[in-house]
CSV table of N, CA and C in Angstrom, one decimal:
chain,number,residue,atom,x,y,z
A,1463,UNK,N,22.2,6.5,3.7
A,1463,UNK,CA,21.7,5.3,4.5
A,1463,UNK,C,22.8,4.4,4.9
A,1464,UNK,N,22.7,3.8,6.1
A,1464,UNK,CA,23.7,2.8,6.5
A,1464,UNK,C,23.2,1.5,6.1
A,1465,UNK,N,24.0,0.4,6.4
A,1465,UNK,CA,23.7,-0.9,6.0
A,1465,UNK,C,22.5,-1.5,6.7
A,1466,UNK,N,22.3,-1.1,8.0
A,1466,UNK,CA,21.1,-1.6,8.7
A,1466,UNK,C,19.8,-1.0,8.1
A,1467,UNK,N,19.8,0.3,7.7
A,1467,UNK,CA,18.7,0.9,7.1
A,1467,UNK,C,18.4,0.3,5.7
A,1468,UNK,N,19.5,0.1,5.0
A,1468,UNK,CA,19.3,-0.5,3.7
A,1468,UNK,C,18.7,-1.9,3.8
A,1469,UNK,N,19.2,-2.7,4.7
A,1469,UNK,CA,18.6,-4.0,4.9
A,1469,UNK,C,17.2,-4.0,5.3
A,1470,UNK,N,16.8,-3.0,6.2
A,1470,UNK,CA,15.4,-2.9,6.6
A,1470,UNK,C,14.5,-2.5,5.4
A,1471,UNK,N,15.0,-1.6,4.6
A,1471,UNK,CA,14.3,-1.2,3.4
A,1471,UNK,C,14.1,-2.3,2.5
A,1472,UNK,N,15.1,-3.1,2.3
A,1472,UNK,CA,15.0,-4.3,1.4
A,1472,UNK,C,13.9,-5.3,1.9
A,1473,UNK,N,14.0,-5.5,3.3
A,1473,UNK,CA,13.0,-6.4,3.9
A,1473,UNK,C,11.6,-5.8,3.7
A,1474,UNK,N,11.4,-4.6,3.9
A,1474,UNK,CA,10.1,-4.0,3.7
A,1474,UNK,C,9.6,-4.1,2.2
A,1475,UNK,N,10.5,-3.9,1.3
A,1475,UNK,CA,10.1,-4.0,-0.1
A,1475,UNK,C,9.8,-5.4,-0.4
A,1476,UNK,N,10.4,-6.4,0.2
A,1476,UNK,CA,10.0,-7.8,0.0
A,1476,UNK,C,8.7,-8.1,0.5
A,1477,UNK,N,8.3,-7.5,1.7
A,1477,UNK,CA,7.0,-7.7,2.3
A,1477,UNK,C,6.0,-7.1,1.3
A,1478,UNK,N,6.2,-5.9,0.9
A,1478,UNK,CA,5.3,-5.2,0.0
A,1478,UNK,C,5.1,-6.0,-1.3
A,1479,UNK,N,6.2,-6.5,-1.8
A,1479,UNK,CA,6.1,-7.3,-3.1
A,1479,UNK,C,5.2,-8.6,-2.9
A,1480,UNK,N,5.4,-9.3,-1.8
A,1480,UNK,CA,4.6,-10.5,-1.6
A,1480,UNK,C,3.1,-10.1,-1.3
A,1481,UNK,N,2.9,-9.0,-0.6
A,1481,UNK,CA,1.5,-8.6,-0.4
A,1481,UNK,C,0.8,-8.2,-1.7
A,1482,UNK,N,1.6,-7.6,-2.6
A,1482,UNK,CA,0.9,-7.3,-3.9
A,1482,UNK,C,0.5,-8.5,-4.6
A,1483,UNK,N,1.3,-9.5,-4.6
A,1483,UNK,CA,0.9,-10.8,-5.2
A,1483,UNK,C,-0.4,-11.3,-4.6
A,1484,UNK,N,-0.4,-11.2,-3.3
A,1484,UNK,CA,-1.7,-11.7,-2.6
A,1484,UNK,C,-2.8,-10.9,-2.9
A,1485,UNK,N,-2.7,-9.6,-3.1
A,1485,UNK,CA,-3.8,-8.7,-3.4
A,1485,UNK,C,-4.4,-9.1,-4.9
A,1486,UNK,N,-3.4,-9.2,-5.8
A,1486,UNK,CA,-3.8,-9.6,-7.1
A,1486,UNK,C,-4.5,-11.0,-7.1
A,1487,UNK,N,-4.0,-11.9,-6.3
A,1487,UNK,CA,-4.6,-13.2,-6.1
A,1487,UNK,C,-6.0,-13.1,-5.6
A,1488,UNK,N,-6.3,-12.2,-4.7
A,1488,UNK,CA,-7.6,-12.0,-4.2
A,1488,UNK,C,-8.6,-11.5,-5.2
A,1489,UNK,N,-8.0,-10.6,-6.1
A,1489,UNK,CA,-8.9,-10.1,-7.1
A,1489,UNK,C,-9.3,-11.2,-8.1
A,1490,UNK,N,-8.3,-12.1,-8.3
A,1490,UNK,CA,-8.6,-13.3,-9.2
A,1490,UNK,C,-9.7,-14.1,-8.6
A,1491,UNK,N,-9.6,-14.4,-7.3
A,1491,UNK,CA,-10.6,-15.2,-6.6
A,1491,UNK,C,-12.0,-14.5,-6.7
A,1492,UNK,N,-12.0,-13.2,-6.5
A,1492,UNK,CA,-13.3,-12.5,-6.6
A,1492,UNK,C,-13.8,-12.6,-8.0
A,1493,UNK,N,-13.0,-12.3,-9.0
A,1493,UNK,CA,-13.4,-12.4,-10.4
A,1493,UNK,C,-13.9,-13.7,-10.8
A,1494,UNK,N,-13.3,-14.8,-10.4
A,1494,UNK,CA,-13.7,-16.1,-10.7
A,1494,UNK,C,-15.1,-16.4,-10.1
A,1495,UNK,N,-15.2,-16.0,-8.8
A,1495,UNK,CA,-16.5,-16.3,-8.1
A,1495,UNK,C,-17.6,-15.5,-8.9
A,1496,UNK,N,-17.4,-14.3,-9.2
A,1496,UNK,CA,-18.4,-13.4,-9.9
A,1496,UNK,C,-18.7,-14.0,-11.3
A,1497,UNK,N,-17.6,-14.4,-12.0
A,1497,UNK,CA,-17.8,-15.0,-13.3
A,1497,UNK,C,-18.8,-16.3,-13.2
A,1498,UNK,N,-18.5,-17.1,-12.2
A,1498,UNK,CA,-19.3,-18.3,-12.0
A,1498,UNK,C,-20.7,-17.9,-11.7
A,1499,UNK,N,-20.9,-17.0,-10.8
A,1499,UNK,CA,-22.3,-16.5,-10.4
A,1499,UNK,C,-23.0,-16.0,-11.6
A,1500,UNK,N,-22.3,-15.2,-12.4
A,1500,UNK,CA,-22.9,-14.6,-13.6
A,1500,UNK,C,-23.2,-15.6,-14.7
A,1501,UNK,N,-22.2,-16.4,-15.1
A,1501,UNK,CA,-22.4,-17.3,-16.2
A,1501,UNK,C,-23.4,-18.4,-15.9
A,1502,UNK,N,-23.5,-18.9,-14.7
A,1502,UNK,CA,-24.4,-20.0,-14.3
A,1502,UNK,C,-25.7,-19.4,-13.8
A,1503,UNK,N,-25.8,-18.1,-13.7
A,1503,UNK,CA,-27.0,-17.4,-13.2
A,1503,UNK,C,-27.3,-17.8,-11.7
A,1504,UNK,N,-26.3,-18.3,-11.0
A,1504,UNK,CA,-26.6,-18.6,-9.6
A,1504,UNK,C,-27.0,-17.4,-8.7
A,1505,UNK,N,-26.6,-16.2,-9.2
A,1505,UNK,CA,-27.0,-15.0,-8.5
A,1505,UNK,C,-28.5,-14.9,-8.3
A,1506,UNK,N,-29.3,-15.5,-9.2
A,1506,UNK,CA,-30.8,-15.5,-9.1
A,1506,UNK,C,-31.3,-16.1,-7.9
A,1507,UNK,N,-30.5,-17.1,-7.3
A,1507,UNK,CA,-30.9,-17.8,-6.1
A,1507,UNK,C,-30.7,-17.0,-4.9
A,1508,UNK,N,-30.2,-15.7,-5.0
A,1508,UNK,CA,-30.0,-14.9,-3.8
A,1508,UNK,C,-31.3,-14.2,-3.4
A,1509,UNK,N,-32.3,-14.2,-4.2
A,1509,UNK,CA,-33.6,-13.7,-3.8
A,1509,UNK,C,-34.4,-13.3,-5.0
A,1510,UNK,N,-35.7,-13.4,-4.9
A,1510,UNK,CA,-36.7,-13.0,-5.9
A,1510,UNK,C,-36.7,-11.5,-6.2
A,1511,UNK,N,-36.2,-10.7,-5.3
A,1511,UNK,CA,-36.2,-9.3,-5.5
A,1511,UNK,C,-35.0,-8.9,-6.5
A,1512,UNK,N,-34.1,-9.7,-6.8
A,1512,UNK,CA,-33.0,-9.4,-7.7
A,1512,UNK,C,-33.5,-9.7,-9.1
A,1513,UNK,N,-33.4,-8.7,-10.0
A,1513,UNK,CA,-33.8,-8.9,-11.4
A,1513,UNK,C,-32.6,-9.0,-12.3
A,1514,UNK,N,-31.4,-8.5,-11.9
A,1514,UNK,CA,-30.3,-8.5,-12.8
A,1514,UNK,C,-29.1,-8.8,-12.0
A,1515,UNK,N,-28.0,-9.1,-12.7
A,1515,UNK,CA,-26.7,-9.4,-12.0
A,1515,UNK,C,-26.2,-8.1,-11.3
A,1516,UNK,N,-26.5,-7.0,-11.9
A,1516,UNK,CA,-26.0,-5.7,-11.3
A,1516,UNK,C,-26.8,-5.5,-9.9
A,1517,UNK,N,-28.1,-6.0,-9.9
A,1517,UNK,CA,-28.8,-6.0,-8.6
A,1517,UNK,C,-28.1,-6.9,-7.6
A,1518,UNK,N,-27.6,-8.0,-8.0
A,1518,UNK,CA,-26.9,-8.9,-7.2
A,1518,UNK,C,-25.6,-8.2,-6.6
A,1519,UNK,N,-24.9,-7.5,-7.5
A,1519,UNK,CA,-23.7,-6.8,-7.0
A,1519,UNK,C,-24.0,-5.8,-5.9
A,1520,UNK,N,-25.2,-5.1,-6.1
A,1520,UNK,CA,-25.6,-4.1,-5.0
A,1520,UNK,C,-25.9,-4.9,-3.8
A,1521,UNK,N,-26.5,-6.0,-3.9
A,1521,UNK,CA,-26.9,-6.9,-2.7
A,1521,UNK,C,-25.6,-7.3,-1.9
A,1522,UNK,N,-24.6,-7.7,-2.6
A,1522,UNK,CA,-23.4,-8.1,-2.0
A,1522,UNK,C,-22.4,-6.9,-1.7
A,1523,UNK,N,-22.9,-5.7,-2.0
A,1523,UNK,CA,-22.0,-4.6,-1.7
A,1523,UNK,C,-20.7,-4.5,-2.5
A,1524,UNK,N,-20.8,-4.8,-3.8
A,1524,UNK,CA,-19.7,-4.8,-4.7
A,1524,UNK,C,-19.9,-3.8,-5.7
A,1525,UNK,N,-19.0,-2.9,-5.8
A,1525,UNK,CA,-19.2,-1.8,-6.9
A,1525,UNK,C,-19.2,-2.4,-8.3
A,1526,UNK,N,-20.0,-2.0,-9.1
A,1526,UNK,CA,-20.2,-2.5,-10.5
A,1526,UNK,C,-18.9,-2.5,-11.3
A,1527,UNK,N,-18.1,-1.4,-11.3
A,1527,UNK,CA,-16.9,-1.3,-12.0
A,1527,UNK,C,-15.8,-2.2,-11.4
A,1528,UNK,N,-15.8,-2.3,-10.1
A,1528,UNK,CA,-14.8,-3.2,-9.5
A,1528,UNK,C,-15.1,-4.6,-9.9
A,1529,UNK,N,-16.4,-5.0,-9.8
A,1529,UNK,CA,-16.8,-6.4,-10.1
A,1529,UNK,C,-16.4,-6.7,-11.5
A,1530,UNK,N,-16.8,-5.9,-12.5
A,1530,UNK,CA,-16.5,-6.2,-13.9
A,1530,UNK,C,-15.0,-6.1,-14.2
A,1531,UNK,N,-14.3,-5.3,-13.5
A,1531,UNK,CA,-12.9,-5.3,-13.7
A,1531,UNK,C,-12.3,-6.6,-13.2
A,1532,UNK,N,-12.7,-7.0,-12.0
A,1532,UNK,CA,-12.1,-8.3,-11.5
A,1532,UNK,C,-12.4,-9.5,-12.4
A,1533,UNK,N,-13.7,-9.4,-12.9
A,1533,UNK,CA,-14.1,-10.5,-13.9
A,1533,UNK,C,-13.2,-10.4,-15.1
A,1534,UNK,N,-13.0,-9.3,-15.7
A,1534,UNK,CA,-12.2,-9.1,-16.8
A,1534,UNK,C,-10.7,-9.5,-16.6
A,1535,UNK,N,-10.2,-9.1,-15.5
A,1535,UNK,CA,-8.8,-9.4,-15.1
A,1535,UNK,C,-8.6,-11.0,-15.1
A,1536,UNK,N,-9.5,-11.6,-14.4
A,1536,UNK,CA,-9.3,-13.1,-14.4
A,1536,UNK,C,-9.5,-13.7,-15.7
A,1537,UNK,N,-10.4,-13.3,-16.5
A,1537,UNK,CA,-10.5,-13.9,-17.9
A,1537,UNK,C,-9.4,-13.6,-18.7
A,1538,UNK,N,-8.9,-12.4,-18.7
A,1538,UNK,CA,-7.8,-12.0,-19.6
A,1538,UNK,C,-6.4,-12.4,-19.2
A,1539,UNK,N,-6.2,-12.2,-17.8
A,1539,UNK,CA,-4.8,-12.4,-17.3
A,1539,UNK,C,-4.6,-13.5,-16.3
A,1540,UNK,N,-5.7,-14.1,-15.7
A,1540,UNK,CA,-5.6,-14.9,-14.6
A,1540,UNK,C,-4.6,-16.1,-14.7
A,1541,UNK,N,-4.6,-16.8,-15.8
A,1541,UNK,CA,-3.7,-17.9,-16.0
A,1541,UNK,C,-2.2,-17.5,-15.9
A,1542,UNK,N,-1.9,-16.4,-16.6
A,1542,UNK,CA,-0.5,-15.9,-16.6
A,1542,UNK,C,-0.1,-15.4,-15.2
A,1543,UNK,N,-1.0,-14.7,-14.6
A,1543,UNK,CA,-0.6,-14.1,-13.3
A,1543,UNK,C,-0.3,-15.2,-12.3
A,1544,UNK,N,-1.2,-16.3,-12.3
A,1544,UNK,CA,-0.9,-17.4,-11.4
A,1544,UNK,C,0.3,-18.2,-11.7
A,1545,UNK,N,0.6,-18.4,-13.0
A,1545,UNK,CA,1.8,-19.2,-13.4
A,1545,UNK,C,3.0,-18.5,-13.0
A,1546,UNK,N,3.0,-17.2,-13.3
A,1546,UNK,CA,4.3,-16.4,-13.1
A,1546,UNK,C,4.3,-15.7,-11.7
A,1547,UNK,N,3.2,-15.8,-10.9
A,1547,UNK,CA,3.2,-15.2,-9.6
A,1547,UNK,C,3.5,-13.7,-9.7
A,1548,UNK,N,2.8,-13.0,-10.6
A,1548,UNK,CA,2.9,-11.6,-10.8
A,1548,UNK,C,2.1,-10.8,-9.9
A,1549,UNK,N,2.5,-9.7,-9.5
A,1549,UNK,CA,1.8,-8.8,-8.5
A,1549,UNK,C,1.6,-7.4,-9.0
A,1550,UNK,N,1.2,-7.3,-10.3
A,1550,UNK,CA,0.9,-6.0,-10.9
A,1550,UNK,C,-0.2,-5.3,-10.2
A,1551,UNK,N,-0.1,-4.0,-10.1
A,1551,UNK,CA,-1.1,-3.2,-9.5
A,1551,UNK,C,-2.5,-3.4,-10.1
A,1552,UNK,N,-3.6,-3.4,-9.4
A,1552,UNK,CA,-4.9,-3.5,-9.9
A,1552,UNK,C,-5.2,-2.4,-10.9
A,1553,UNK,N,-4.8,-1.2,-10.7
A,1553,UNK,CA,-5.1,-0.1,-11.6
A,1553,UNK,C,-4.3,-0.3,-12.9
A,1554,UNK,N,-3.2,-0.9,-12.9
A,1554,UNK,CA,-2.5,-1.2,-14.2
A,1554,UNK,C,-3.2,-2.3,-14.9
A,1555,UNK,N,-3.6,-3.3,-14.2
A,1555,UNK,CA,-4.3,-4.4,-14.8
A,1555,UNK,C,-5.6,-3.9,-15.5
A,1556,UNK,N,-6.3,-3.1,-14.8
A,1556,UNK,CA,-7.5,-2.5,-15.4
A,1556,UNK,C,-7.2,-1.6,-16.6
A,1557,UNK,N,-6.1,-0.9,-16.6
A,1557,UNK,CA,-5.7,-0.1,-17.7
A,1557,UNK,C,-5.4,-1.0,-18.9
A,1558,UNK,N,-4.9,-2.2,-18.7
A,1558,UNK,CA,-4.6,-3.1,-19.8
A,1558,UNK,C,-5.8,-3.8,-20.4
A,1559,UNK,N,-6.9,-3.9,-19.7
A,1559,UNK,CA,-8.0,-4.7,-20.2
A,1559,UNK,C,-8.4,-4.3,-21.6
A,1560,UNK,N,-8.6,-3.0,-22.0
A,1560,UNK,CA,-9.0,-2.7,-23.3
A,1560,UNK,C,-7.9,-2.9,-24.4
A,1561,UNK,N,-6.7,-3.0,-24.0
A,1561,UNK,CA,-5.6,-2.9,-25.0
A,1561,UNK,C,-4.9,-4.3,-25.2
A,1562,UNK,N,-4.8,-5.1,-24.2
A,1562,UNK,CA,-4.0,-6.4,-24.3
A,1562,UNK,C,-4.8,-7.4,-25.2
A,1563,UNK,N,-4.2,-8.0,-26.0
A,1563,UNK,CA,-4.7,-9.1,-26.9
A,1563,UNK,C,-4.1,-10.4,-26.4
A,1564,UNK,N,-4.6,-11.5,-26.9
A,1564,UNK,CA,-4.1,-12.8,-26.6
A,1564,UNK,C,-2.6,-12.9,-27.0
A,1565,UNK,N,-2.2,-12.2,-28.0
A,1565,UNK,CA,-0.8,-12.2,-28.4
A,1565,UNK,C,0.1,-11.3,-27.5
A,1566,UNK,N,-0.5,-10.3,-27.0
A,1566,UNK,CA,0.4,-9.3,-26.3
A,1566,UNK,C,0.1,-9.3,-24.8
A,1567,UNK,N,-0.8,-10.0,-24.2
A,1567,UNK,CA,-1.1,-9.9,-22.8
A,1567,UNK,C,0.0,-10.2,-21.9
A,1568,UNK,N,0.8,-11.2,-22.3
A,1568,UNK,CA,2.0,-11.6,-21.4
A,1568,UNK,C,3.0,-10.4,-21.4
A,1569,UNK,N,3.3,-9.9,-22.5
A,1569,UNK,CA,4.2,-8.8,-22.6
A,1569,UNK,C,3.7,-7.6,-21.8
A,1570,UNK,N,2.4,-7.3,-21.9
A,1570,UNK,CA,1.9,-6.2,-21.1
A,1570,UNK,C,1.9,-6.5,-19.7
A,1571,UNK,N,1.7,-7.7,-19.2
A,1571,UNK,CA,1.8,-8.0,-17.8
A,1571,UNK,C,3.1,-7.8,-17.3
A,1572,UNK,N,4.1,-8.2,-18.0
A,1572,UNK,CA,5.5,-8.0,-17.5
A,1572,UNK,C,5.8,-6.6,-17.5
A,1573,UNK,N,5.4,-5.7,-18.4
A,1573,UNK,CA,5.6,-4.3,-18.3
A,1573,UNK,C,4.8,-3.7,-17.1
A,1574,UNK,N,3.6,-4.2,-16.8
A,1574,UNK,CA,2.9,-3.7,-15.7
A,1574,UNK,C,3.6,-4.0,-14.4
A,1575,UNK,N,4.2,-5.2,-14.4
A,1575,UNK,CA,4.9,-5.6,-13.2
A,1575,UNK,C,6.2,-5.0,-12.9
A,1576,UNK,N,6.9,-4.6,-14.0
A,1576,UNK,CA,8.3,-4.2,-13.9
A,1576,UNK,C,8.6,-2.8,-14.1
A,1577,UNK,N,7.8,-2.1,-14.9
A,1577,UNK,CA,8.1,-0.7,-15.3
A,1577,UNK,C,7.7,0.3,-14.2
A,1578,UNK,N,8.4,1.3,-14.0
A,1578,UNK,CA,7.9,2.4,-13.1
A,1578,UNK,C,6.7,3.0,-13.6
A,1579,UNK,N,5.9,3.7,-12.8
A,1579,UNK,CA,4.6,4.3,-13.2
A,1579,UNK,C,4.7,5.1,-14.6
A,1580,UNK,N,5.7,6.0,-14.6
A,1580,UNK,CA,5.8,6.9,-15.8
A,1580,UNK,C,6.1,6.0,-17.0
A,1581,UNK,N,7.0,5.1,-16.9
A,1581,UNK,CA,7.3,4.2,-18.1
A,1581,UNK,C,6.2,3.4,-18.5
A,1582,UNK,N,5.4,2.8,-17.6
A,1582,UNK,CA,4.3,2.0,-17.9
A,1582,UNK,C,3.2,2.8,-18.7
A,1583,UNK,N,2.9,4.0,-18.1
A,1583,UNK,CA,1.8,4.7,-18.8
A,1583,UNK,C,2.3,5.4,-20.1
A,1584,UNK,N,3.6,5.6,-20.2
A,1584,UNK,CA,4.1,6.0,-21.5
A,1584,UNK,C,3.9,4.9,-22.5
A,1585,UNK,N,4.2,3.6,-22.2
A,1585,UNK,CA,4.0,2.5,-23.0
A,1585,UNK,C,2.6,2.4,-23.6
A,1586,UNK,N,1.6,2.7,-22.6
A,1586,UNK,CA,0.2,2.5,-23.0
A,1586,UNK,C,-0.1,3.6,-24.1
């Protein structure tokens, strides 16, 4: 690679890195909105035909697992992700949900953000 190609690659990697942070931020926004709708039972005002929160998810065309994962991600990691502007992949965040504790979640988030795929999944 020459210097021009190297610079182009670094610019593209910076764009990707910033976009990943934005993607994670959007998952947090979705998770917060769904948590609010669920916790406050606001979803019931979407129509009498809805009997459960899962019915509401179908109504808004949100997959159940995606919705609950977004809700879990924001509850478990939202504050740290926002403070540190981390852009860990969605699939890695989901993988951390069952194993991260209050004491270990920051350490796991850093691993999810920094380790290559093989290293991250070896750690899990």
